[in-house]
PDB file of C-alpha atoms in Angstrom:
ATOM      1  CA  MET A   1      67.958 154.041 -40.424  1.00 45.00           C
ATOM      2  CA  MET A   2      70.593 151.502 -39.423  1.00 55.00           C
ATOM      3  CA  ALA A   3      69.901 149.395 -36.345  1.00 79.00           C
ATOM      4  CA  ARG A   4      71.714 150.721 -33.303  1.00 91.00           C
ATOM      5  CA  SER A   5      74.444 148.539 -31.821  1.00 89.00           C
ATOM      6  CA  LYS A   6      74.513 147.319 -28.218  1.00 90.00           C
ATOM      7  CA  GLN A   7      78.244 147.984 -28.344  1.00 93.00           C
ATOM      8  CA  LEU A   8      77.788 151.168 -26.335  1.00 95.00           C
ATOM      9  CA  ILE A   9      75.366 153.410 -24.471  1.00 98.00           C
ATOM     10  CA  ILE A  10      75.958 157.070 -23.641  1.00 98.00           C
ATOM     11  CA  LEU A  11      74.806 158.321 -20.220  1.00 98.00           C
ATOM     12  CA  PHE A  12      74.361 161.943 -19.190  1.00 98.00           C
ATOM     13  CA  ASP A  13      74.137 163.805 -15.913  1.00 97.00           C
ATOM     14  CA  VAL A  14      71.493 166.570 -16.010  1.00 97.00           C
ATOM     15  CA  ASP A  15      72.525 169.765 -14.140  1.00 94.00           C
ATOM     16  CA  GLY A  16      75.615 171.320 -15.686  1.00 95.00           C
ATOM     17  CA  THR A  17      75.779 168.674 -18.406  1.00 97.00           C
ATOM     18  CA  LEU A  18      72.512 168.619 -20.373  1.00 98.00           C
ATOM     19  CA  THR A  19      71.164 171.833 -18.829  1.00 96.00           C
ATOM     20  CA  LYS A  20      72.373 174.812 -16.875  1.00 93.00           C
ATOM     21  CA  SER A  21      71.838 174.138 -13.175  1.00 85.00           C
ATOM     22  CA  ARG A  22      68.088 173.769 -12.467  1.00 81.00           C
ATOM     23  CA  ASN A  23      67.267 175.281 -15.871  1.00 92.00           C
ATOM     24  CA  LYS A  24      65.234 173.731 -18.655  1.00 95.00           C
ATOM     25  CA  ILE A  25      67.024 172.045 -21.535  1.00 97.00           C
ATOM     26  CA  GLU A  26      67.825 174.290 -24.499  1.00 97.00           C
ATOM     27  CA  GLN A  27      66.799 173.491 -28.067  1.00 97.00           C
ATOM     28  CA  SER A  28      70.388 173.057 -29.243  1.00 97.00           C
ATOM     29  CA  MET A  29      70.813 170.195 -26.769  1.00 98.00           C
ATOM     30  CA  VAL A  30      67.473 168.632 -27.737  1.00 97.00           C
ATOM     31  CA  ASP A  31      68.533 168.668 -31.388  1.00 97.00           C
ATOM     32  CA  THR A  32      71.902 167.113 -30.503  1.00 97.00           C
ATOM     33  CA  LEU A  33      70.260 164.332 -28.500  1.00 98.00           C
ATOM     34  CA  LYS A  34      67.831 163.604 -31.330  1.00 96.00           C
ATOM     35  CA  SER A  35      70.761 163.083 -33.679  1.00 96.00           C
ATOM     36  CA  LEU A  36      72.589 160.976 -31.096  1.00 97.00           C
ATOM     37  CA  CYS A  37      69.584 158.718 -30.412  1.00 96.00           C
ATOM     38  CA  LYS A  38      69.412 157.784 -34.085  1.00 95.00           C
ATOM     39  CA  LEU A  39      72.930 156.331 -33.879  1.00 95.00           C
ATOM     40  CA  HIS A  40      73.377 155.087 -30.315  1.00 96.00           C
ATOM     41  CA  TYR A  41      71.545 154.082 -27.147  1.00 97.00           C
ATOM     42  CA  VAL A  42      71.230 157.013 -24.755  1.00 98.00           C
ATOM     43  CA  GLY A  43      70.420 157.337 -21.054  1.00 98.00           C
ATOM     44  CA  ILE A  44      70.022 160.053 -18.433  1.00 98.00           C
ATOM     45  CA  VAL A  45      71.070 159.590 -14.803  1.00 98.00           C
ATOM     46  CA  GLY A  46      70.299 162.341 -12.290  1.00 95.00           C
ATOM     47  CA  GLY A  47      70.023 162.743  -8.549  1.00 88.00           C
ATOM     48  CA  SER A  48      66.736 164.634  -8.751  1.00 88.00           C
ATOM     49  CA  ASP A  49      63.344 162.968  -8.634  1.00 88.00           C
ATOM     50  CA  TYR A  50      61.130 162.001 -11.550  1.00 91.00           C
ATOM     51  CA  HIS A  51      59.150 165.248 -11.669  1.00 93.00           C
ATOM     52  CA  LYS A  52      62.201 167.547 -11.575  1.00 92.00           C
ATOM     53  CA  ILE A  53      64.101 165.660 -14.275  1.00 95.00           C
ATOM     54  CA  LYS A  54      61.049 165.403 -16.510  1.00 95.00           C
ATOM     55  CA  ASP A  55      60.436 169.126 -16.066  1.00 95.00           C
ATOM     56  CA  GLN A  56      64.051 169.963 -16.926  1.00 96.00           C
ATOM     57  CA  VAL A  57      64.519 167.778 -20.001  1.00 96.00           C
ATOM     58  CA  GLY A  58      60.918 167.885 -21.214  1.00 95.00           C
ATOM     59  CA  GLN A  59      58.422 165.204 -22.180  1.00 93.00           C
ATOM     60  CA  ASP A  60      59.921 164.664 -25.640  1.00 93.00           C
ATOM     61  CA  VAL A  61      63.464 163.983 -24.411  1.00 95.00           C
ATOM     62  CA  PHE A  62      62.214 161.888 -21.495  1.00 94.00           C
ATOM     63  CA  GLU A  63      60.430 159.577 -23.929  1.00 93.00           C
ATOM     64  CA  MET A  64      63.070 159.777 -26.672  1.00 95.00           C
ATOM     65  CA  VAL A  65      66.058 158.432 -24.722  1.00 97.00           C
ATOM     66  CA  ASP A  66      66.253 154.714 -23.917  1.00 97.00           C
ATOM     67  CA  PHE A  67      66.770 154.969 -20.160  1.00 98.00           C
ATOM     68  CA  VAL A  68      66.015 157.613 -17.526  1.00 98.00           C
ATOM     69  CA  PHE A  69      67.468 156.914 -14.104  1.00 97.00           C
ATOM     70  CA  THR A  70      65.953 159.375 -11.643  1.00 94.00           C
ATOM     71  CA  GLU A  71      67.358 159.512  -8.101  1.00 88.00           C
ATOM     72  CA  ASN A  72      70.501 157.788  -9.445  1.00 92.00           C
ATOM     73  CA  GLY A  73      68.457 154.838 -10.710  1.00 94.00           C
ATOM     74  CA  LEU A  74      66.377 154.164  -7.618  1.00 91.00           C
ATOM     75  CA  TYR A  75      63.339 155.142  -9.696  1.00 92.00           C
ATOM     76  CA  SER A  76      64.088 153.959 -13.229  1.00 96.00           C
ATOM     77  CA  PHE A  77      62.503 154.066 -16.672  1.00 97.00           C
ATOM     78  CA  LYS A  78      63.176 152.135 -19.884  1.00 97.00           C
ATOM     79  CA  ASN A  79      61.557 153.305 -23.108  1.00 95.00           C
ATOM     80  CA  GLY A  80      59.354 155.616 -21.039  1.00 93.00           C
ATOM     81  CA  GLU A  81      58.060 152.823 -18.777  1.00 95.00           C
ATOM     82  CA  HIS A  82      58.824 152.622 -15.058  1.00 95.00           C
ATOM     83  CA  PHE A  83      60.569 149.354 -14.141  1.00 97.00           C
ATOM     84  CA  HIS A  84      62.419 149.702 -10.811  1.00 95.00           C
ATOM     85  CA  THR A  85      61.969 151.324  -7.382  1.00 91.00           C
ATOM     86  CA  GLN A  86      64.042 151.264  -4.216  1.00 89.00           C
ATOM     87  CA  SER A  87      63.060 153.112  -1.017  1.00 88.00           C
ATOM     88  CA  LEU A  88      65.260 154.819   1.559  1.00 90.00           C
ATOM     89  CA  ASN A  89      62.849 154.558   4.489  1.00 89.00           C
ATOM     90  CA  LYS A  90      62.417 150.802   3.993  1.00 86.00           C
ATOM     91  CA  PHE A  91      66.166 150.306   3.726  1.00 91.00           C
ATOM     92  CA  VAL A  92      67.193 152.457   6.718  1.00 93.00           C
ATOM     93  CA  GLY A  93      64.094 152.359   8.941  1.00 93.00           C
ATOM     94  CA  GLU A  94      61.910 155.239  10.067  1.00 94.00           C
ATOM     95  CA  ASP A  95      63.451 155.593  13.549  1.00 96.00           C
ATOM     96  CA  GLN A  96      66.989 156.030  12.262  1.00 96.00           C
ATOM     97  CA  LEU A  97      65.782 158.277   9.490  1.00 95.00           C
ATOM     98  CA  GLN A  98      64.064 160.631  11.933  1.00 95.00           C
ATOM     99  CA  LYS A  99      67.137 160.783  14.175  1.00 97.00           C
ATOM    100  CA  PHE A 100      69.197 161.806  11.188  1.00 98.00           C
ATOM    101  CA  ILE A 101      66.685 164.417  10.012  1.00 97.00           C
ATOM    102  CA  ASN A 102      66.243 165.922  13.489  1.00 98.00           C
ATOM    103  CA  PHE A 103      69.995 166.238  14.024  1.00 98.00           C
ATOM    104  CA  THR A 104      70.404 167.802  10.589  1.00 98.00           C
ATOM    105  CA  LEU A 105      67.678 170.365  11.251  1.00 98.00           C
ATOM    106  CA  LEU A 106      69.413 171.314  14.493  1.00 98.00           C
ATOM    107  CA  GLN A 107      72.722 171.825  12.692  1.00 98.00           C
ATOM    108  CA  LEU A 108      71.082 173.842   9.928  1.00 98.00           C
ATOM    109  CA  SER A 109      69.483 176.135  12.502  1.00 97.00           C
ATOM    110  CA  GLN A 110      72.933 177.038  13.818  1.00 97.00           C
ATOM    111  CA  ILE A 111      74.448 178.007  10.460  1.00 97.00           C
ATOM    112  CA  GLN A 112      74.586 181.764   9.850  1.00 97.00           C
ATOM    113  CA  LEU A 113      74.445 182.767   6.171  1.00 97.00           C
ATOM    114  CA  PRO A 114      73.951 186.051   4.295  1.00 97.00           C
ATOM    115  CA  LEU A 115      70.375 184.829   3.710  1.00 97.00           C
ATOM    116  CA  LYS A 116      68.172 181.752   4.047  1.00 97.00           C
ATOM    117  CA  ARG A 117      65.044 180.670   2.212  1.00 97.00           C
ATOM    118  CA  GLY A 118      62.779 177.608   2.521  1.00 95.00           C
ATOM    119  CA  THR A 119      62.922 173.822   2.031  1.00 96.00           C
ATOM    120  CA  PHE A 120      66.190 172.950   3.730  1.00 98.00           C
ATOM    121  CA  ILE A 121      65.593 169.187   3.687  1.00 97.00           C
ATOM    122  CA  GLU A 122      63.895 167.406   0.818  1.00 94.00           C
ATOM    123  CA  TYR A 123      63.084 163.722   1.227  1.00 91.00           C
ATOM    124  CA  ARG A 124      63.226 161.761  -2.007  1.00 84.00           C
ATOM    125  CA  ASN A 125      62.508 158.131  -2.697  1.00 80.00           C
ATOM    126  CA  GLY A 126      66.131 157.042  -2.393  1.00 83.00           C
ATOM    127  CA  MET A 127      67.983 159.933  -0.805  1.00 85.00           C
ATOM    128  CA  ILE A 128      67.787 163.044   1.327  1.00 93.00           C
ATOM    129  CA  ASN A 129      68.743 166.377  -0.229  1.00 94.00           C
ATOM    130  CA  ILE A 130      70.052 168.989   2.213  1.00 97.00           C
ATOM    131  CA  SER A 131      70.413 172.676   1.362  1.00 98.00           C
ATOM    132  CA  PRO A 132      71.816 175.163   3.941  1.00 98.00           C
ATOM    133  CA  ILE A 133      70.301 178.131   2.078  1.00 98.00           C
ATOM    134  CA  GLY A 134      67.033 176.365   1.190  1.00 97.00           C
ATOM    135  CA  ARG A 135      65.862 175.140  -2.207  1.00 95.00           C
ATOM    136  CA  ASN A 136      63.313 177.973  -2.564  1.00 96.00           C
ATOM    137  CA  CYS A 137      66.012 180.539  -3.329  1.00 96.00           C
ATOM    138  CA  SER A 138      66.110 182.422  -6.630  1.00 96.00           C
ATOM    139  CA  GLN A 139      68.655 181.746  -9.374  1.00 94.00           C
ATOM    140  CA  GLN A 140      70.668 184.809  -8.357  1.00 96.00           C
ATOM    141  CA  GLU A 141      70.637 183.644  -4.729  1.00 97.00           C
ATOM    142  CA  ARG A 142      71.813 180.210  -5.913  1.00 96.00           C
ATOM    143  CA  ASP A 143      74.698 181.787  -7.788  1.00 95.00           C
ATOM    144  CA  ASP A 144      75.648 183.916  -4.787  1.00 97.00           C
ATOM    145  CA  PHE A 145      75.517 180.968  -2.374  1.00 97.00           C
ATOM    146  CA  GLU A 146      77.675 178.855  -4.676  1.00 96.00           C
ATOM    147  CA  GLN A 147      80.390 181.519  -4.494  1.00 97.00           C
ATOM    148  CA  TYR A 148      79.933 181.915  -0.726  1.00 98.00           C
ATOM    149  CA  ASP A 149      80.130 178.150  -0.206  1.00 97.00           C
ATOM    150  CA  HIS A 150      83.263 177.916  -2.344  1.00 96.00           C
ATOM    151  CA  GLN A 151      84.929 180.343   0.051  1.00 97.00           C
ATOM    152  CA  HIS A 152      83.459 179.208   3.391  1.00 98.00           C
ATOM    153  CA  GLN A 153      82.929 175.461   2.763  1.00 97.00           C
ATOM    154  CA  VAL A 154      79.480 175.459   4.406  1.00 98.00           C
ATOM    155  CA  ARG A 155      78.345 172.195   2.849  1.00 98.00           C
ATOM    156  CA  LYS A 156      81.658 170.447   3.452  1.00 97.00           C
ATOM    157  CA  GLN A 157      81.664 171.345   7.159  1.00 98.00           C
ATOM    158  CA  LEU A 158      78.077 170.186   7.645  1.00 98.00           C
ATOM    159  CA  ILE A 159      78.865 166.888   5.919  1.00 98.00           C
ATOM    160  CA  GLU A 160      81.795 166.321   8.289  1.00 98.00           C
ATOM    161  CA  LYS A 161      79.491 166.761  11.315  1.00 98.00           C
ATOM    162  CA  LEU A 162      76.921 164.331   9.911  1.00 98.00           C
ATOM    163  CA  GLU A 163      79.558 161.761   9.016  1.00 97.00           C
ATOM    164  CA  ASN A 164      80.925 161.877  12.550  1.00 97.00           C
ATOM    165  CA  GLU A 165      77.500 161.626  14.195  1.00 97.00           C
ATOM    166  CA  PHE A 166      76.063 158.817  12.052  1.00 97.00           C
ATOM    167  CA  LYS A 167      78.967 156.527  11.253  1.00 95.00           C
ATOM    168  CA  GLU A 168      76.808 153.442  11.833  1.00 94.00           C
ATOM    169  CA  LEU A 169      74.438 154.353   8.979  1.00 95.00           C
ATOM    170  CA  ASN A 170      77.201 153.982   6.392  1.00 91.00           C
ATOM    171  CA  PHE A 171      75.821 156.914   4.401  1.00 95.00           C
ATOM    172  CA  LYS A 172      77.455 158.535   1.397  1.00 90.00           C
ATOM    173  CA  TYR A 173      77.466 162.344   1.151  1.00 93.00           C
ATOM    174  CA  SER A 174      77.681 163.861  -2.316  1.00 86.00           C
ATOM    175  CA  ILE A 175      77.873 167.540  -3.244  1.00 88.00           C
ATOM    176  CA  GLY A 176      75.974 168.310  -6.441  1.00 77.00           C
ATOM    177  CA  GLY A 177      74.549 171.416  -8.035  1.00 81.00           C
ATOM    178  CA  GLN A 178      74.967 174.865  -6.524  1.00 93.00           C
ATOM    179  CA  ILE A 179      73.231 174.831  -3.152  1.00 96.00           C
ATOM    180  CA  SER A 180      72.846 171.331  -1.711  1.00 96.00           C
ATOM    181  CA  PHE A 181      74.226 167.872  -1.139  1.00 94.00           C
ATOM    182  CA  ASP A 182      72.698 164.405  -1.305  1.00 90.00           C
ATOM    183  CA  VAL A 183      72.740 161.730   1.401  1.00 93.00           C
ATOM    184  CA  PHE A 184      72.132 158.059   0.618  1.00 90.00           C
ATOM    185  CA  PRO A 185      73.383 154.565   1.511  1.00 94.00           C
ATOM    186  CA  LYS A 186      76.789 153.740   0.075  1.00 91.00           C
ATOM    187  CA  GLY A 187      76.401 152.171  -3.347  1.00 89.00           C
ATOM    188  CA  TRP A 188      73.313 154.271  -4.094  1.00 92.00           C
ATOM    189  CA  ASP A 189      75.304 156.845  -6.059  1.00 91.00           C
ATOM    190  CA  LYS A 190      75.041 157.035  -9.850  1.00 95.00           C
ATOM    191  CA  THR A 191      76.829 153.698 -10.228  1.00 96.00           C
ATOM    192  CA  TYR A 192      73.557 152.132  -9.006  1.00 95.00           C
ATOM    193  CA  CYS A 193      72.145 152.436 -12.529  1.00 97.00           C
ATOM    194  CA  LEU A 194      74.939 150.342 -14.070  1.00 98.00           C
ATOM    195  CA  LYS A 195      73.318 147.107 -12.866  1.00 96.00           C
ATOM    196  CA  PHE A 196      70.621 147.667 -15.505  1.00 98.00           C
ATOM    197  CA  LEU A 197      73.079 148.098 -18.385  1.00 98.00           C
ATOM    198  CA  ASP A 198      74.796 144.712 -18.563  1.00 97.00           C
ATOM    199  CA  GLU A 199      73.682 144.252 -22.170  1.00 96.00           C
ATOM    200  CA  PHE A 200      76.028 147.018 -23.331  1.00 97.00           C
ATOM    201  CA  GLU A 201      79.734 146.435 -23.949  1.00 96.00           C
ATOM    202  CA  LYS A 202      80.764 150.030 -23.221  1.00 97.00           C
ATOM    203  CA  VAL A 203      79.183 152.765 -21.127  1.00 98.00           C
ATOM    204  CA  TYR A 204      80.168 156.374 -21.767  1.00 98.00           C
ATOM    205  CA  PHE A 205      79.320 158.916 -19.083  1.00 98.00           C
ATOM    206  CA  PHE A 206      79.221 162.717 -19.368  1.00 98.00           C
ATOM    207  CA  GLY A 207      79.142 164.776 -16.157  1.00 98.00           C
ATOM    208  CA  ASP A 208      80.349 168.015 -14.593  1.00 96.00           C
ATOM    209  CA  LYS A 209      80.702 167.168 -10.868  1.00 93.00           C
ATOM    210  CA  THR A 210      83.397 164.520 -11.435  1.00 95.00           C
ATOM    211  CA  PHE A 211      85.717 165.697  -8.636  1.00 92.00           C
ATOM    212  CA  GLU A 212      86.019 163.642  -5.449  1.00 89.00           C
ATOM    213  CA  GLY A 213      82.923 164.393  -3.373  1.00 82.00           C
ATOM    214  CA  GLY A 214      80.936 165.444  -6.434  1.00 88.00           C
ATOM    215  CA  ASN A 215      77.845 163.463  -7.354  1.00 89.00           C
ATOM    216  CA  ASP A 216      79.322 162.325 -10.691  1.00 95.00           C
ATOM    217  CA  HIS A 217      82.622 161.095  -9.249  1.00 95.00           C
ATOM    218  CA  GLU A 218      81.853 157.424  -8.579  1.00 95.00           C
ATOM    219  CA  ILE A 219      80.367 156.685 -11.981  1.00 97.00           C
ATOM    220  CA  TYR A 220      83.013 158.813 -13.720  1.00 98.00           C
ATOM    221  CA  ILE A 221      85.877 156.689 -12.329  1.00 98.00           C
ATOM    222  CA  HIS A 222      84.029 153.350 -12.370  1.00 98.00           C
ATOM    223  CA  GLU A 223      85.752 150.514 -14.224  1.00 97.00           C
ATOM    224  CA  ARG A 224      82.691 149.962 -16.424  1.00 97.00           C
ATOM    225  CA  THR A 225      82.504 153.528 -17.712  1.00 98.00           C
ATOM    226  CA  ILE A 226      84.455 155.783 -20.034  1.00 98.00           C
ATOM    227  CA  GLY A 227      84.149 159.171 -18.339  1.00 98.00           C
ATOM    228  CA  GLN A 228      84.064 162.579 -19.999  1.00 98.00           C
ATOM    229  CA  GLN A 229      84.198 165.643 -17.757  1.00 98.00           C
ATOM    230  CA  VAL A 230      82.378 168.753 -18.998  1.00 98.00           C
ATOM    231  CA  ASN A 231      81.856 172.203 -17.513  1.00 96.00           C
ATOM    232  CA  ASN A 232      78.598 173.168 -19.214  1.00 97.00           C
ATOM    233  CA  PRO A 233      76.065 172.004 -21.844  1.00 97.00           C
ATOM    234  CA  GLN A 234      78.010 173.721 -24.630  1.00 98.00           C
ATOM    235  CA  GLU A 235      81.019 171.524 -23.883  1.00 98.00           C
ATOM    236  CA  THR A 236      78.758 168.458 -23.894  1.00 98.00           C
ATOM    237  CA  ILE A 237      77.592 169.299 -27.409  1.00 98.00           C
ATOM    238  CA  LYS A 238      81.169 169.955 -28.495  1.00 97.00           C
ATOM    239  CA  TYR A 239      82.406 166.557 -27.293  1.00 97.00           C
ATOM    240  CA  LEU A 240      79.381 164.724 -28.701  1.00 98.00           C
ATOM    241  CA  ASN A 241      80.057 166.220 -32.114  1.00 96.00           C
ATOM    242  CA  GLU A 242      83.729 165.259 -31.918  1.00 96.00           C
ATOM    243  CA  LEU A 243      83.228 161.726 -30.575  1.00 96.00           C
ATOM    244  CA  PHE A 244      79.939 160.462 -31.991  1.00 96.00           C
ATOM    245  CA  LEU A 245      78.309 162.741 -34.532  1.00 94.00           C
ATOM    246  CA  LYS A 246      81.068 163.622 -36.985  1.00 80.00           C
ATOM    247  CA  ASN A 247      80.996 161.686 -40.241  1.00 57.00           C
TER     248      ASN A 247
END
């Protein structure tokens, strides 16, 4: 096998790009990534934590790719080994963090939806994930909420209230997936991982939430990346075959 060139690395979002939202990776994608890793350096960058991403892509893929940036790179791996951690509570402070969480819980309690489930706020190492319906909903309930939110803008309206209340925290609010949005200090979006990729001349990025406000937007438009918008894993495979895997 020829030595891979540091000329480029190919980064992938997880939900909607490598997998269906919150689903496990399919074998066709695993096979595609195996072929890609033989030719190029490959990385994964997702907003979810280590356990969720590892569960979605599987042990083999997690160890096969060169980089895995969980929580946008705030908890990072190279060649399967952990090498970087940043913490939200240390950066913001516990007092401010609790004020934000308490206010958010109050706002969530006042939102009327067709249904609600559990786990409305999930604290992660480098961000807070907020879900008006609750992360314990079923896949069908996720699909239904996504349609409801598209019509009623539930997440967008809640974000506007939080932005207005906590201007001094300089937080970024990013809608990703079907049911939630992420909150983190500005600069802690997916572009955070780029600081670890200086050795590469070009960085390709594949993602589905590339629209303004989506959690792939900042890295998609960043000057260091060549962005490719996809709508589902099948499109990802299609573009990979066209751009990198065709002889």
